[in-house]
């Protein structure tokens, strides 16, 4: 970003690019595995570190660098780097911090594959993880002495458990423990963990940052030093780099991120409130309807869950929906549902070892960009079609 851009708002910066070659208004996609040198001396300069030319796309690609700058600006970090998936961002980041014999403290109910990575994969390399109740700062602090890393994700799981990221960051600092927060749910629009004292922020960019359900990707943001450690010590060897074409799709997604998030926020709240008033809904888990402390969130997005009453046949309900599709993931333009009765792992049953159960009649719902009245009508007619013993 040029100095001039520092006075621009986030929304403007996301649609404002540096000038590209040939006057191209969109960043060119450098679909090239390698970058040749102008002459012998240019190659010498690059290898001695005196010049910045990209060499090979596993390490460095000019399209990806445009994305990295935008993500760093958005999360207010010193540096960002993209990966071929959210899990690649998460695993590379964790592996840049821990060594065999280290201990990680992680909040319960994190994303299922993050949980499996810590509990299975990391344990094989003698890196153990203590899972703690993230809603209880005293429980977090009790495990911090001697730990290397505190891993957070707020809010998390279908039940929307919150952590006070600011309090957790300051406890971790006191004990010399590095912090990572998965900020996929909130997006950089609604929560900025780096501003709250967190060291590194990871995102599944497959969700809101892409926003179009056509890309699997991940990003990490933090200080120049900590992201540099990932870039030097882990990323080249695990090799899960994002392709330039996918980087360009994420740059496109970023342009509308603030607009999309406003829509997801409005529609999500509207549908959540209407569900909460419905006779066949037992509970709605949406941070906007909770009494909990979500003061660090400036908006909510479209992902939440509700518990279906016994009077509704869940398979029938799912099959009666015409707009909502049955599918995992979220953050795109389309509305989706996932019933806990089918997707146990998605719902968090993987965390049985840490005392966690999602009620079997929970349904996760993602409100997309469709007209919220159409979405409500779709749900309302599915309730009618699937109701047992009902005359209405
Ligand atoms: C989807 C998701 C991930 C994993 O990201 P991928 O892009 O699927 O690898 C990590 N954390 C959260 C909170 C997610 O929703």
Short mmCIF file of C-alpha atoms in Angstrom, two decimals, residues 1-376:
data_model
loop_
_atom_site.label_atom_id
_atom_site.label_comp_id
_atom_site.label_asym_id
_atom_site.label_seq_id
_atom_site.Cartn_x
_atom_site.Cartn_y
_atom_site.Cartn_z
CA UNK A 1 0.00 0.00 0.00
CA UNK A 2 1.25 3.47 -0.78
CA UNK A 3 1.47 6.07 1.96
CA UNK A 4 -1.49 7.91 0.45
CA UNK A 5 -3.72 4.84 1.06
CA UNK A 6 -3.23 5.05 4.82
CA UNK A 7 -5.92 7.73 5.01
CA UNK A 8 -8.45 5.69 3.03
CA UNK A 9 -11.10 3.63 4.80
CA UNK A 10 -11.04 -0.16 4.64
CA UNK A 11 -13.94 -0.26 2.18
CA UNK A 12 -12.10 2.06 -0.21
CA UNK A 13 -8.78 0.24 0.15
CA UNK A 14 -10.43 -3.05 -0.80
CA UNK A 15 -11.55 -1.65 -4.15
CA UNK A 16 -8.49 0.52 -4.71
CA UNK A 17 -5.48 -1.13 -6.34
CA UNK A 18 -1.98 -0.08 -7.14
CA UNK A 19 -1.58 0.66 -10.83
CA UNK A 20 -0.93 -2.52 -12.76
CA UNK A 21 1.09 -3.15 -15.92
CA UNK A 22 -0.55 -2.05 -19.21
CA UNK A 23 -3.21 -0.13 -17.28
CA UNK A 24 -4.96 -3.36 -16.31
CA UNK A 25 -7.58 -2.35 -13.74
CA UNK A 26 -7.72 -5.83 -12.15
CA UNK A 27 -4.45 -7.36 -10.91
CA UNK A 28 -3.01 -9.56 -13.68
CA UNK A 29 -3.00 -13.29 -12.89
CA UNK A 30 0.65 -14.34 -13.07
CA UNK A 31 -0.05 -17.89 -14.22
CA UNK A 32 3.63 -18.76 -14.24
CA UNK A 33 5.54 -21.30 -12.17
CA UNK A 34 8.83 -19.41 -12.50
CA UNK A 35 10.10 -15.92 -13.24
CA UNK A 36 13.17 -15.54 -15.45
CA UNK A 37 15.89 -12.96 -14.83
CA UNK A 38 16.65 -10.08 -17.17
CA UNK A 39 20.37 -10.89 -17.08
CA UNK A 40 23.11 -12.49 -15.01
CA UNK A 41 23.49 -9.51 -12.68
CA UNK A 42 19.72 -9.41 -11.95
CA UNK A 43 19.95 -13.05 -10.87
CA UNK A 44 22.96 -12.30 -8.66
CA UNK A 45 21.12 -9.34 -7.08
CA UNK A 46 18.06 -11.45 -6.32
CA UNK A 47 20.04 -14.28 -4.77
CA UNK A 48 22.06 -11.84 -2.64
CA UNK A 49 18.80 -10.36 -1.35
CA UNK A 50 19.34 -6.95 -2.98
CA UNK A 51 16.29 -7.24 -5.28
CA UNK A 52 12.73 -8.51 -4.76
CA UNK A 53 11.83 -10.25 -8.00
CA UNK A 54 9.65 -13.36 -7.65
CA UNK A 55 11.58 -16.54 -8.47
CA UNK A 56 9.23 -19.51 -8.18
CA UNK A 57 5.49 -19.58 -7.43
CA UNK A 58 5.62 -22.06 -4.56
CA UNK A 59 7.46 -19.31 -2.68
CA UNK A 60 6.40 -16.05 -4.27
CA UNK A 61 3.93 -14.85 -6.92
CA UNK A 62 3.05 -11.21 -7.76
CA UNK A 63 -0.72 -11.88 -7.83
CA UNK A 64 -0.56 -13.50 -4.41
CA UNK A 65 1.44 -10.53 -3.14
CA UNK A 66 -1.44 -8.18 -4.05
CA UNK A 67 -3.73 -10.39 -1.97
CA UNK A 68 -1.25 -10.50 0.94
CA UNK A 69 -1.11 -6.68 1.10
CA UNK A 70 -4.89 -6.38 1.13
CA UNK A 71 -5.32 -8.99 3.88
CA UNK A 72 -2.59 -7.37 6.00
CA UNK A 73 -4.30 -3.98 5.63
CA UNK A 74 -7.71 -5.43 6.45
CA UNK A 75 -6.60 -7.19 9.67
CA UNK A 76 -4.11 -4.40 10.48
CA UNK A 77 -1.15 -6.77 10.56
CA UNK A 78 2.40 -6.22 9.38
CA UNK A 79 2.32 -9.10 6.92
CA UNK A 80 -0.02 -11.77 5.55
CA UNK A 81 0.42 -14.93 3.52
CA UNK A 82 -2.09 -17.14 1.71
CA UNK A 83 -2.35 -20.92 1.54
CA UNK A 84 -4.18 -23.55 -0.49
CA UNK A 85 -6.74 -24.03 2.32
CA UNK A 86 -7.70 -22.76 5.74
CA UNK A 87 -6.26 -25.94 7.26
CA UNK A 88 -2.94 -25.30 5.48
CA UNK A 89 -2.87 -21.81 7.03
CA UNK A 90 -3.68 -23.27 10.46
CA UNK A 91 -1.22 -26.18 10.33
CA UNK A 92 1.65 -24.13 8.86
CA UNK A 93 1.14 -21.44 11.50
CA UNK A 94 1.03 -23.87 14.43
CA UNK A 95 4.10 -25.75 13.11
CA UNK A 96 6.04 -22.48 12.87
CA UNK A 97 5.70 -22.08 16.65
CA UNK A 98 5.90 -25.49 18.33
CA UNK A 99 8.78 -27.95 18.72
CA UNK A 100 8.66 -31.56 19.96
CA UNK A 101 8.05 -31.56 23.72
CA UNK A 102 6.02 -28.33 23.64
CA UNK A 103 2.50 -28.01 25.01
CA UNK A 104 -0.42 -26.18 23.37
CA UNK A 105 -3.48 -24.80 25.16
CA UNK A 106 -6.54 -24.81 22.92
CA UNK A 107 -10.15 -23.88 23.57
CA UNK A 108 -12.68 -26.71 23.35
CA UNK A 109 -14.99 -26.92 20.34
CA UNK A 110 -12.58 -25.62 17.71
CA UNK A 111 -13.10 -26.42 14.03
CA UNK A 112 -13.19 -30.26 13.76
CA UNK A 113 -10.07 -30.67 11.59
CA UNK A 114 -8.12 -28.24 13.78
CA UNK A 115 -9.06 -30.45 16.72
CA UNK A 116 -7.93 -33.59 14.87
CA UNK A 117 -4.70 -31.90 13.76
CA UNK A 118 -3.83 -31.04 17.35
CA UNK A 119 -5.05 -34.23 18.99
CA UNK A 120 -3.82 -36.69 16.38
CA UNK A 121 -1.17 -35.22 14.11
CA UNK A 122 0.68 -32.96 16.58
CA UNK A 123 0.59 -35.59 19.31
CA UNK A 124 2.57 -37.93 16.99
CA UNK A 125 5.40 -35.41 17.11
CA UNK A 126 5.27 -35.15 20.89
CA UNK A 127 3.37 -31.89 20.93
CA UNK A 128 0.50 -32.29 23.39
CA UNK A 129 -2.62 -30.14 23.66
CA UNK A 130 -4.68 -29.24 26.73
CA UNK A 131 -8.26 -28.37 25.82
CA UNK A 132 -9.81 -25.73 28.07
CA UNK A 133 -13.18 -24.04 28.49
CA UNK A 134 -12.60 -20.82 26.56
CA UNK A 135 -15.43 -19.02 28.32
CA UNK A 136 -13.48 -19.24 31.60
CA UNK A 137 -10.34 -17.03 31.72
CA UNK A 138 -9.28 -18.64 35.02
CA UNK A 139 -9.23 -22.09 33.38
CA UNK A 140 -7.21 -20.71 30.46
CA UNK A 141 -4.70 -19.05 32.79
CA UNK A 142 -4.28 -22.17 34.91
CA UNK A 143 -2.86 -24.06 31.91
CA UNK A 144 -0.68 -21.28 30.50
CA UNK A 145 2.49 -21.59 32.63
CA UNK A 146 5.02 -23.55 30.57
CA UNK A 147 2.82 -23.68 27.44
CA UNK A 148 4.12 -22.53 24.06
CA UNK A 149 0.89 -21.62 22.27
CA UNK A 150 -2.68 -20.57 23.07
CA UNK A 151 -5.10 -21.36 20.22
CA UNK A 152 -8.44 -19.51 20.16
CA UNK A 153 -11.53 -19.39 17.93
CA UNK A 154 -14.32 -17.00 18.93
CA UNK A 155 -17.17 -17.53 18.66
CA UNK A 156 -16.94 -21.23 17.93
CA UNK A 157 -18.99 -24.39 17.40
CA UNK A 158 -22.68 -24.57 16.60
CA UNK A 159 -23.40 -23.40 20.14
CA UNK A 160 -21.53 -20.09 19.65
CA UNK A 161 -19.23 -20.23 22.66
CA UNK A 162 -17.36 -16.98 23.08
CA UNK A 163 -13.91 -16.13 24.39
CA UNK A 164 -12.79 -12.74 25.56
CA UNK A 165 -9.91 -12.49 23.08
CA UNK A 166 -8.50 -9.37 24.70
CA UNK A 167 -8.35 -10.94 28.16
CA UNK A 168 -6.92 -14.19 26.75
CA UNK A 169 -4.24 -12.27 24.83
CA UNK A 170 -3.13 -10.37 27.87
CA UNK A 171 -2.99 -13.53 30.02
CA UNK A 172 -0.91 -15.23 27.32
CA UNK A 173 1.48 -12.25 27.15
CA UNK A 174 1.94 -12.39 30.91
CA UNK A 175 3.05 -16.04 30.60
CA UNK A 176 5.12 -15.58 27.44
CA UNK A 177 2.73 -17.70 25.35
CA UNK A 178 2.09 -16.99 21.64
CA UNK A 179 -1.57 -16.61 20.59
CA UNK A 180 -3.39 -17.63 17.41
CA UNK A 181 -7.07 -16.81 16.74
CA UNK A 182 -9.18 -18.38 14.00
CA UNK A 183 -11.27 -15.41 12.86
CA UNK A 184 -13.18 -17.13 10.02
CA UNK A 185 -16.62 -16.80 11.67
CA UNK A 186 -16.42 -13.07 12.35
CA UNK A 187 -14.41 -12.12 9.25
CA UNK A 188 -11.98 -9.18 9.37
CA UNK A 189 -14.99 -6.88 8.98
CA UNK A 190 -16.58 -7.80 12.31
CA UNK A 191 -13.60 -8.62 14.56
CA UNK A 192 -9.93 -7.61 14.55
CA UNK A 193 -8.05 -9.91 16.94
CA UNK A 194 -4.66 -8.24 16.27
CA UNK A 195 -6.10 -5.01 17.70
CA UNK A 196 -7.06 -7.00 20.81
CA UNK A 197 -3.48 -8.18 21.34
CA UNK A 198 -3.58 -11.55 19.54
CA UNK A 199 -0.29 -12.44 17.77
CA UNK A 200 -1.51 -14.29 14.68
CA UNK A 201 -4.90 -14.44 12.95
CA UNK A 202 -5.89 -17.31 10.64
CA UNK A 203 -8.85 -17.51 8.27
CA UNK A 204 -10.47 -20.12 6.15
CA UNK A 205 -10.65 -17.84 3.11
CA UNK A 206 -12.93 -20.48 1.56
CA UNK A 207 -15.71 -18.80 3.54
CA UNK A 208 -16.40 -15.03 3.59
CA UNK A 209 -13.16 -13.82 1.99
CA UNK A 210 -13.86 -15.83 -1.17
CA UNK A 211 -17.59 -15.30 -0.74
CA UNK A 212 -18.50 -17.16 -3.93
CA UNK A 213 -18.19 -20.85 -3.02
CA UNK A 214 -15.69 -21.42 -5.81
CA UNK A 215 -12.35 -21.43 -3.97
CA UNK A 216 -10.67 -23.29 -1.10
CA UNK A 217 -8.00 -21.10 0.51
CA UNK A 218 -6.55 -19.83 3.78
CA UNK A 219 -4.64 -16.83 5.08
CA UNK A 220 -2.59 -15.90 8.13
CA UNK A 221 -1.80 -12.37 9.32
CA UNK A 222 0.54 -11.08 12.01
CA UNK A 223 3.78 -9.24 12.58
CA UNK A 224 6.47 -9.22 9.87
CA UNK A 225 8.63 -11.30 12.19
CA UNK A 226 6.07 -14.02 12.99
CA UNK A 227 4.75 -14.38 9.44
CA UNK A 228 8.41 -14.36 8.30
CA UNK A 229 9.01 -17.35 10.54
CA UNK A 230 6.20 -19.25 8.77
CA UNK A 231 7.55 -18.21 5.37
CA UNK A 232 11.13 -19.24 6.19
CA UNK A 233 10.68 -22.34 8.33
CA UNK A 234 7.49 -24.13 7.27
CA UNK A 235 5.68 -22.90 4.16
CA UNK A 236 8.38 -23.76 1.58
CA UNK A 237 8.57 -27.37 2.79
CA UNK A 238 4.89 -28.20 3.26
CA UNK A 239 4.34 -26.47 -0.07
CA UNK A 240 0.60 -25.77 0.27
CA UNK A 241 0.81 -22.53 -1.70
CA UNK A 242 -2.25 -20.84 -3.15
CA UNK A 243 -2.42 -20.68 -6.95
CA UNK A 244 -2.39 -17.25 -8.60
CA UNK A 245 -5.84 -17.87 -10.10
CA UNK A 246 -7.28 -18.57 -6.65
CA UNK A 247 -5.49 -15.50 -5.27
CA UNK A 248 -7.21 -13.40 -7.96
CA UNK A 249 -10.60 -14.89 -6.99
CA UNK A 250 -9.96 -13.91 -3.36
CA UNK A 251 -8.98 -10.37 -4.41
CA UNK A 252 -12.31 -10.19 -6.23
CA UNK A 253 -14.13 -11.48 -3.17
CA UNK A 254 -12.50 -8.85 -0.96
CA UNK A 255 -13.94 -6.01 -3.04
CA UNK A 256 -17.47 -6.83 -1.88
CA UNK A 257 -16.61 -8.26 1.56
CA UNK A 258 -17.95 -5.29 3.60
CA UNK A 259 -21.15 -5.13 1.52
CA UNK A 260 -21.76 -8.86 1.71
CA UNK A 261 -21.13 -8.98 5.45
CA UNK A 262 -23.70 -6.24 6.04
CA UNK A 263 -26.29 -8.30 4.16
CA UNK A 264 -25.36 -11.53 5.99
CA UNK A 265 -25.57 -9.66 9.29
CA UNK A 266 -29.03 -8.15 8.57
CA UNK A 267 -30.55 -11.32 7.10
CA UNK A 268 -29.02 -13.56 9.77
CA UNK A 269 -30.42 -11.48 12.62
CA UNK A 270 -33.82 -11.21 10.96
CA UNK A 271 -34.12 -14.97 10.38
CA UNK A 272 -32.73 -15.77 13.85
CA UNK A 273 -35.33 -13.52 15.52
CA UNK A 274 -38.16 -15.02 13.52
CA UNK A 275 -36.98 -18.54 14.33
CA UNK A 276 -36.78 -17.64 18.04
CA UNK A 277 -40.49 -16.76 17.95
CA UNK A 278 -41.50 -19.94 16.12
CA UNK A 279 -43.43 -22.50 18.17
CA UNK A 280 -41.38 -25.40 16.76
CA UNK A 281 -37.97 -23.92 17.68
CA UNK A 282 -36.50 -24.82 21.09
CA UNK A 283 -33.50 -22.48 21.06
CA UNK A 284 -31.55 -20.27 18.68
CA UNK A 285 -27.76 -19.99 19.03
CA UNK A 286 -26.91 -16.61 17.54
CA UNK A 287 -24.56 -14.16 19.29
CA UNK A 288 -27.01 -11.33 18.58
CA UNK A 289 -29.67 -13.12 20.65
CA UNK A 290 -27.36 -14.20 23.48
CA UNK A 291 -26.79 -12.34 26.69
CA UNK A 292 -23.11 -13.28 26.56
CA UNK A 293 -20.21 -10.87 26.18
CA UNK A 294 -19.61 -10.47 22.47
CA UNK A 295 -18.55 -6.85 22.85
CA UNK A 296 -15.53 -7.28 20.56
CA UNK A 297 -17.80 -8.18 17.62
CA UNK A 298 -19.07 -5.29 15.51
CA UNK A 299 -21.42 -7.53 13.49
CA UNK A 300 -22.53 -11.15 13.25
CA UNK A 301 -22.50 -12.56 9.75
CA UNK A 302 -24.98 -15.20 8.59
CA UNK A 303 -23.93 -18.44 10.32
CA UNK A 304 -25.85 -19.68 13.38
CA UNK A 305 -27.90 -22.66 14.55
CA UNK A 306 -31.21 -23.57 16.11
CA UNK A 307 -32.77 -26.55 17.85
CA UNK A 308 -35.81 -28.05 16.18
CA UNK A 309 -38.79 -29.05 18.30
CA UNK A 310 -40.03 -32.66 18.40
CA UNK A 311 -43.12 -31.82 16.37
CA UNK A 312 -41.13 -31.34 13.17
CA UNK A 313 -39.78 -34.21 11.08
CA UNK A 314 -36.21 -33.07 10.32
CA UNK A 315 -35.60 -35.10 7.11
CA UNK A 316 -38.93 -33.86 5.73
CA UNK A 317 -38.08 -30.30 6.75
CA UNK A 318 -34.73 -30.47 4.92
CA UNK A 319 -36.30 -31.95 1.78
CA UNK A 320 -39.11 -29.37 1.73
CA UNK A 321 -36.66 -26.46 1.49
CA UNK A 322 -36.33 -24.98 -1.98
CA UNK A 323 -33.84 -22.14 -1.48
CA UNK A 324 -31.70 -23.45 1.38
CA UNK A 325 -29.42 -26.23 0.14
CA UNK A 326 -28.15 -29.13 2.23
CA UNK A 327 -24.40 -28.68 2.40
CA UNK A 328 -21.33 -28.04 4.54
CA UNK A 329 -19.18 -24.94 4.49
CA UNK A 330 -20.66 -21.42 4.40
CA UNK A 331 -19.66 -17.81 3.64
CA UNK A 332 -20.73 -17.88 -0.01
CA UNK A 333 -23.73 -16.27 -1.68
CA UNK A 334 -26.09 -19.24 -1.15
CA UNK A 335 -28.08 -20.23 1.91
CA UNK A 336 -27.27 -23.62 3.44
CA UNK A 337 -28.36 -25.96 6.22
CA UNK A 338 -26.64 -28.86 7.99
CA UNK A 339 -28.62 -31.09 10.41
CA UNK A 340 -26.60 -32.29 13.42
CA UNK A 341 -28.32 -35.66 13.27
CA UNK A 342 -26.43 -36.45 10.04
CA UNK A 343 -23.22 -34.45 10.36
CA UNK A 344 -22.06 -35.43 13.86
CA UNK A 345 -18.46 -34.53 13.15
CA UNK A 346 -19.37 -31.18 11.69
CA UNK A 347 -21.51 -30.45 14.72
CA UNK A 348 -18.72 -31.18 17.14
CA UNK A 349 -19.21 -34.79 18.24
CA UNK A 350 -15.51 -35.19 17.49
CA UNK A 351 -15.02 -33.27 20.69
CA UNK A 352 -16.70 -35.97 22.78
CA UNK A 353 -13.33 -36.47 24.44
CA UNK A 354 -13.58 -32.96 25.82
CA UNK A 355 -17.15 -33.28 27.10
CA UNK A 356 -19.05 -31.64 24.32
CA UNK A 357 -22.34 -32.58 22.75
CA UNK A 358 -24.40 -30.63 20.27
CA UNK A 359 -28.09 -31.51 20.85
CA UNK A 360 -29.09 -34.04 18.13
CA UNK A 361 -31.93 -31.83 16.84
CA UNK A 362 -29.69 -28.82 16.18
CA UNK A 363 -29.65 -27.45 12.64
CA UNK A 364 -26.91 -25.14 11.42
CA UNK A 365 -28.12 -22.48 9.07
CA UNK A 366 -26.23 -20.06 6.85
CA UNK A 367 -28.18 -17.09 5.50
CA UNK A 368 -26.82 -16.18 2.09
CA UNK A 369 -27.36 -13.12 -0.06
CA UNK A 370 -30.90 -13.97 -1.19
CA UNK A 371 -33.84 -11.75 -0.18
CA UNK A 372 -34.40 -12.50 3.54
CA UNK A 373 -38.18 -12.58 3.01
CA UNK A 374 -37.77 -15.33 0.44
CA UNK A 375 -35.54 -17.18 2.91
CA UNK A 376 -38.10 -16.87 5.69
#
